[in-house]
């Protein structure tokens, strides 16, 4: 299944079918050496060649998923005034509710609304000489009418952090690196990020950017998508291809920090979401597994390092060794209203 704008007459021998991403069963890690070796071969190929895969066997139960989805759907059914009471424009930490059209990707409007949630911590206002990225640490905003949302969302962050930690260990082992090499930059001070997202259908102006093409700037993203679809991944042919939903699976993609850590051997891949047709709603829950804000990402020692092609060079998207600067850069671009209200001194002059 490909982007409908592609040319159907392209020679099939040079345009392979991308009907689905690789499917990885994480439970194979616990089924003995032979199953784990197969898992590692599959992970190595998916992470090196594609940068995206579908993850099954992760151990997250349907009951856990239903608790989160039930609370999320209840949130988006709240009166608009209740959602706007959590407007992220009121948060210097970029937490809370973003109205449809207020987020930007590549400078263009994203047609979705969402609730941004992170680890529940007290605000840290940067002191003199401290990095500005400490603004990203702070409390979440929760709807008073829906206390179960806080419980479900924070539980999801904890649960998916466990899955992502295991997955990262297996992925590093798969390419011959020490599985625990990056453990010191995660732990209790890691900076996970959860979005509860609704795509309300296509805007009246005929554009179809649910979210524009981008790469994620952390280590791993685990996405729970519904059955509507709309996620597209850029493949080797340069085109964007649909990712058909698989019930119970997480769509996993590698972030820019893993590309940096491996000097380009592992791939962070462009992806986007096309708005669902008409008034069809789509719901998705991306979880971003990120290290501490002050983490410096050291180069990964692994046997394939000599064959690494180097990190993607994009002058419009410089990458920093200190994680917090990467996230702050992204937040300032994506949420201009928050940036202008709280962080005008951090914005580049026009």
mmCIF file with all atom_site columns, N, CA, C and O in Angstrom, residues 110-132:
data_model
loop_
_atom_site.group_PDB
_atom_site.id
_atom_site.type_symbol
_atom_site.label_atom_id
_atom_site.label_alt_id
_atom_site.label_comp_id
_atom_site.label_asym_id
_atom_site.label_entity_id
_atom_site.label_seq_id
_atom_site.pdbx_PDB_ins_code
_atom_site.Cartn_x
_atom_site.Cartn_y
_atom_site.Cartn_z
_atom_site.occupancy
_atom_site.B_iso_or_equiv
_atom_site.pdbx_formal_charge
_atom_site.auth_seq_id
_atom_site.auth_comp_id
_atom_site.auth_asym_id
_atom_site.auth_atom_id
_atom_site.pdbx_PDB_model_num
ATOM 1  N N  . UNK A 1 110 ? -0.282 21.436 11.788 1.00 0.00 ? 110 UNK A N  1
ATOM 2  C CA . UNK A 1 110 ? -0.722 20.052 11.952 1.00 0.00 ? 110 UNK A CA 1
ATOM 3  C C  . UNK A 1 110 ? -2.195 20.035 12.339 1.00 0.00 ? 110 UNK A C  1
ATOM 4  O O  . UNK A 1 110 ? -2.603 20.756 13.269 1.00 0.00 ? 110 UNK A O  1
ATOM 5  N N  . UNK A 1 111 ? -2.975 19.209 11.642 1.00 0.00 ? 111 UNK A N  1
ATOM 6  C CA . UNK A 1 111 ? -4.429 19.187 11.890 1.00 0.00 ? 111 UNK A CA 1
ATOM 7  C C  . UNK A 1 111 ? -4.757 18.071 12.892 1.00 0.00 ? 111 UNK A C  1
ATOM 8  O O  . UNK A 1 111 ? -5.189 16.985 12.540 1.00 0.00 ? 111 UNK A O  1
ATOM 9  N N  . UNK A 1 112 ? -4.517 18.378 14.162 1.00 0.00 ? 112 UNK A N  1
ATOM 10 C CA . UNK A 1 112 ? -4.808 17.449 15.259 1.00 0.00 ? 112 UNK A CA 1
ATOM 11 C C  . UNK A 1 112 ? -4.834 18.244 16.551 1.00 0.00 ? 112 UNK A C  1
ATOM 12 O O  . UNK A 1 112 ? -4.270 19.343 16.624 1.00 0.00 ? 112 UNK A O  1
ATOM 13 N N  . UNK A 1 113 ? -5.503 17.710 17.563 1.00 0.00 ? 113 UNK A N  1
ATOM 14 C CA . UNK A 1 113 ? -5.364 18.253 18.910 1.00 0.00 ? 113 UNK A CA 1
ATOM 15 C C  . UNK A 1 113 ? -4.840 17.147 19.809 1.00 0.00 ? 113 UNK A C  1
ATOM 16 O O  . UNK A 1 113 ? -4.908 15.962 19.473 1.00 0.00 ? 113 UNK A O  1
ATOM 17 N N  . UNK A 1 114 ? -4.267 17.540 20.950 1.00 0.00 ? 114 UNK A N  1
ATOM 18 C CA . UNK A 1 114 ? -3.533 16.549 21.727 1.00 0.00 ? 114 UNK A CA 1
ATOM 19 C C  . UNK A 1 114 ? -3.317 17.037 23.147 1.00 0.00 ? 114 UNK A C  1
ATOM 20 O O  . UNK A 1 114 ? -3.420 18.235 23.445 1.00 0.00 ? 114 UNK A O  1
ATOM 21 N N  . UNK A 1 115 ? -2.973 16.079 24.009 1.00 0.00 ? 115 UNK A N  1
ATOM 22 C CA . UNK A 1 115 ? -2.564 16.370 25.375 1.00 0.00 ? 115 UNK A CA 1
ATOM 23 C C  . UNK A 1 115 ? -1.154 15.850 25.553 1.00 0.00 ? 115 UNK A C  1
ATOM 24 O O  . UNK A 1 115 ? -0.892 14.660 25.340 1.00 0.00 ? 115 UNK A O  1
ATOM 25 N N  . UNK A 1 116 ? -0.228 16.750 25.932 1.00 0.00 ? 116 UNK A N  1
ATOM 26 C CA . UNK A 1 116 ? 1.169  16.383 26.149 1.00 0.00 ? 116 UNK A CA 1
ATOM 27 C C  . UNK A 1 116 ? 1.415  16.147 27.634 1.00 0.00 ? 116 UNK A C  1
ATOM 28 O O  . UNK A 1 116 ? 1.086  17.006 28.472 1.00 0.00 ? 116 UNK A O  1
ATOM 29 N N  . UNK A 1 117 ? 2.024  14.991 27.948 1.00 0.00 ? 117 UNK A N  1
ATOM 30 C CA . UNK A 1 117 ? 2.225  14.551 29.323 1.00 0.00 ? 117 UNK A CA 1
ATOM 31 C C  . UNK A 1 117 ? 3.661  14.055 29.458 1.00 0.00 ? 117 UNK A C  1
ATOM 32 O O  . UNK A 1 117 ? 4.195  13.400 28.559 1.00 0.00 ? 117 UNK A O  1
ATOM 33 N N  . UNK A 1 118 ? 4.274  14.354 30.588 1.00 0.00 ? 118 UNK A N  1
ATOM 34 C CA . UNK A 1 118 ? 5.611  13.833 30.869 1.00 0.00 ? 118 UNK A CA 1
ATOM 35 C C  . UNK A 1 118 ? 5.672  13.289 32.277 1.00 0.00 ? 118 UNK A C  1
ATOM 36 O O  . UNK A 1 118 ? 4.651  13.138 32.954 1.00 0.00 ? 118 UNK A O  1
ATOM 37 N N  . UNK A 1 119 ? 6.872  12.962 32.715 1.00 0.00 ? 119 UNK A N  1
ATOM 38 C CA . UNK A 1 119 ? 7.051  12.528 34.090 1.00 0.00 ? 119 UNK A CA 1
ATOM 39 C C  . UNK A 1 119 ? 6.566  13.645 35.023 1.00 0.00 ? 119 UNK A C  1
ATOM 40 O O  . UNK A 1 119 ? 6.808  14.828 34.773 1.00 0.00 ? 119 UNK A O  1
ATOM 41 N N  . UNK A 1 120 ? 5.858  13.262 36.067 1.00 0.00 ? 120 UNK A N  1
ATOM 42 C CA . UNK A 1 120 ? 5.273  14.251 36.987 1.00 0.00 ? 120 UNK A CA 1
ATOM 43 C C  . UNK A 1 120 ? 6.347  14.700 37.972 1.00 0.00 ? 120 UNK A C  1
ATOM 44 O O  . UNK A 1 120 ? 6.691  13.994 38.923 1.00 0.00 ? 120 UNK A O  1
ATOM 45 N N  . UNK A 1 121 ? 6.891  15.899 37.713 1.00 0.00 ? 121 UNK A N  1
ATOM 46 C CA . UNK A 1 121 ? 7.977  16.422 38.544 1.00 0.00 ? 121 UNK A CA 1
ATOM 47 C C  . UNK A 1 121 ? 7.750  17.904 38.800 1.00 0.00 ? 121 UNK A C  1
ATOM 48 O O  . UNK A 1 121 ? 7.079  18.583 38.012 1.00 0.00 ? 121 UNK A O  1
ATOM 49 N N  . UNK A 1 122 ? 8.334  18.430 39.878 1.00 0.00 ? 122 UNK A N  1
ATOM 50 C CA . UNK A 1 122 ? 8.210  19.869 40.129 1.00 0.00 ? 122 UNK A CA 1
ATOM 51 C C  . UNK A 1 122 ? 8.927  20.676 39.064 1.00 0.00 ? 122 UNK A C  1
ATOM 52 O O  . UNK A 1 122 ? 9.872  20.199 38.418 1.00 0.00 ? 122 UNK A O  1
ATOM 53 N N  . UNK A 1 123 ? 8.467  21.902 38.868 1.00 0.00 ? 123 UNK A N  1
ATOM 54 C CA . UNK A 1 123 ? 9.088  22.777 37.877 1.00 0.00 ? 123 UNK A CA 1
ATOM 55 C C  . UNK A 1 123 ? 10.534 23.073 38.264 1.00 0.00 ? 123 UNK A C  1
ATOM 56 O O  . UNK A 1 123 ? 10.857 23.233 39.445 1.00 0.00 ? 123 UNK A O  1
ATOM 57 N N  . UNK A 1 124 ? 11.376 23.118 37.266 1.00 0.00 ? 124 UNK A N  1
ATOM 58 C CA . UNK A 1 124 ? 12.753 23.547 37.472 1.00 0.00 ? 124 UNK A CA 1
ATOM 59 C C  . UNK A 1 124 ? 13.022 24.743 36.568 1.00 0.00 ? 124 UNK A C  1
ATOM 60 O O  . UNK A 1 124 ? 13.103 24.603 35.345 1.00 0.00 ? 124 UNK A O  1
ATOM 61 N N  . UNK A 1 125 ? 13.119 25.910 37.160 1.00 0.00 ? 125 UNK A N  1
ATOM 62 C CA . UNK A 1 125 ? 13.424 27.125 36.416 1.00 0.00 ? 125 UNK A CA 1
ATOM 63 C C  . UNK A 1 125 ? 14.942 27.240 36.332 1.00 0.00 ? 125 UNK A C  1
ATOM 64 O O  . UNK A 1 125 ? 15.620 27.224 37.360 1.00 0.00 ? 125 UNK A O  1
ATOM 65 N N  . UNK A 1 126 ? 15.498 27.317 35.131 1.00 0.00 ? 126 UNK A N  1
ATOM 66 C CA . UNK A 1 126 ? 16.958 27.370 35.007 1.00 0.00 ? 126 UNK A CA 1
ATOM 67 C C  . UNK A 1 126 ? 17.542 28.572 35.749 1.00 0.00 ? 126 UNK A C  1
ATOM 68 O O  . UNK A 1 126 ? 17.058 29.700 35.619 1.00 0.00 ? 126 UNK A O  1
ATOM 69 N N  . UNK A 1 127 ? 18.567 28.315 36.521 1.00 0.00 ? 127 UNK A N  1
ATOM 70 C CA . UNK A 1 127 ? 19.273 29.388 37.208 1.00 0.00 ? 127 UNK A CA 1
ATOM 71 C C  . UNK A 1 127 ? 20.316 30.020 36.303 1.00 0.00 ? 127 UNK A C  1
ATOM 72 O O  . UNK A 1 127 ? 20.516 29.589 35.154 1.00 0.00 ? 127 UNK A O  1
ATOM 73 N N  . UNK A 1 128 ? 20.990 31.040 36.785 1.00 0.00 ? 128 UNK A N  1
ATOM 74 C CA . UNK A 1 128 ? 22.029 31.689 35.977 1.00 0.00 ? 128 UNK A CA 1
ATOM 75 C C  . UNK A 1 128 ? 23.083 30.694 35.519 1.00 0.00 ? 128 UNK A C  1
ATOM 76 O O  . UNK A 1 128 ? 23.619 29.925 36.312 1.00 0.00 ? 128 UNK A O  1
ATOM 77 N N  . UNK A 1 129 ? 23.319 30.664 34.211 1.00 0.00 ? 129 UNK A N  1
ATOM 78 C CA . UNK A 1 129 ? 24.322 29.780 33.650 1.00 0.00 ? 129 UNK A CA 1
ATOM 79 C C  . UNK A 1 129 ? 23.851 28.369 33.407 1.00 0.00 ? 129 UNK A C  1
ATOM 80 O O  . UNK A 1 129 ? 24.600 27.558 32.840 1.00 0.00 ? 129 UNK A O  1
ATOM 81 N N  . UNK A 1 130 ? 22.608 28.032 33.816 1.00 0.00 ? 130 UNK A N  1
ATOM 82 C CA . UNK A 1 130 ? 22.101 26.693 33.579 1.00 0.00 ? 130 UNK A CA 1
ATOM 83 C C  . UNK A 1 130 ? 21.455 26.600 32.198 1.00 0.00 ? 130 UNK A C  1
ATOM 84 O O  . UNK A 1 130 ? 20.907 27.588 31.705 1.00 0.00 ? 130 UNK A O  1
ATOM 85 N N  . UNK A 1 131 ? 21.471 25.429 31.574 1.00 0.00 ? 131 UNK A N  1
ATOM 86 C CA . UNK A 1 131 ? 20.866 25.289 30.241 1.00 0.00 ? 131 UNK A CA 1
ATOM 87 C C  . UNK A 1 131 ? 19.361 25.569 30.267 1.00 0.00 ? 131 UNK A C  1
ATOM 88 O O  . UNK A 1 131 ? 18.654 25.195 31.204 1.00 0.00 ? 131 UNK A O  1
ATOM 89 N N  . UNK A 1 132 ? 18.890 26.192 29.194 1.00 0.00 ? 132 UNK A N  1
ATOM 90 C CA . UNK A 1 132 ? 17.464 26.532 29.105 1.00 0.00 ? 132 UNK A CA 1
ATOM 91 C C  . UNK A 1 132 ? 16.577 25.305 29.019 1.00 0.00 ? 132 UNK A C  1
ATOM 92 O O  . UNK A 1 132 ? 15.375 25.399 29.296 1.00 0.00 ? 132 UNK A O  1
#
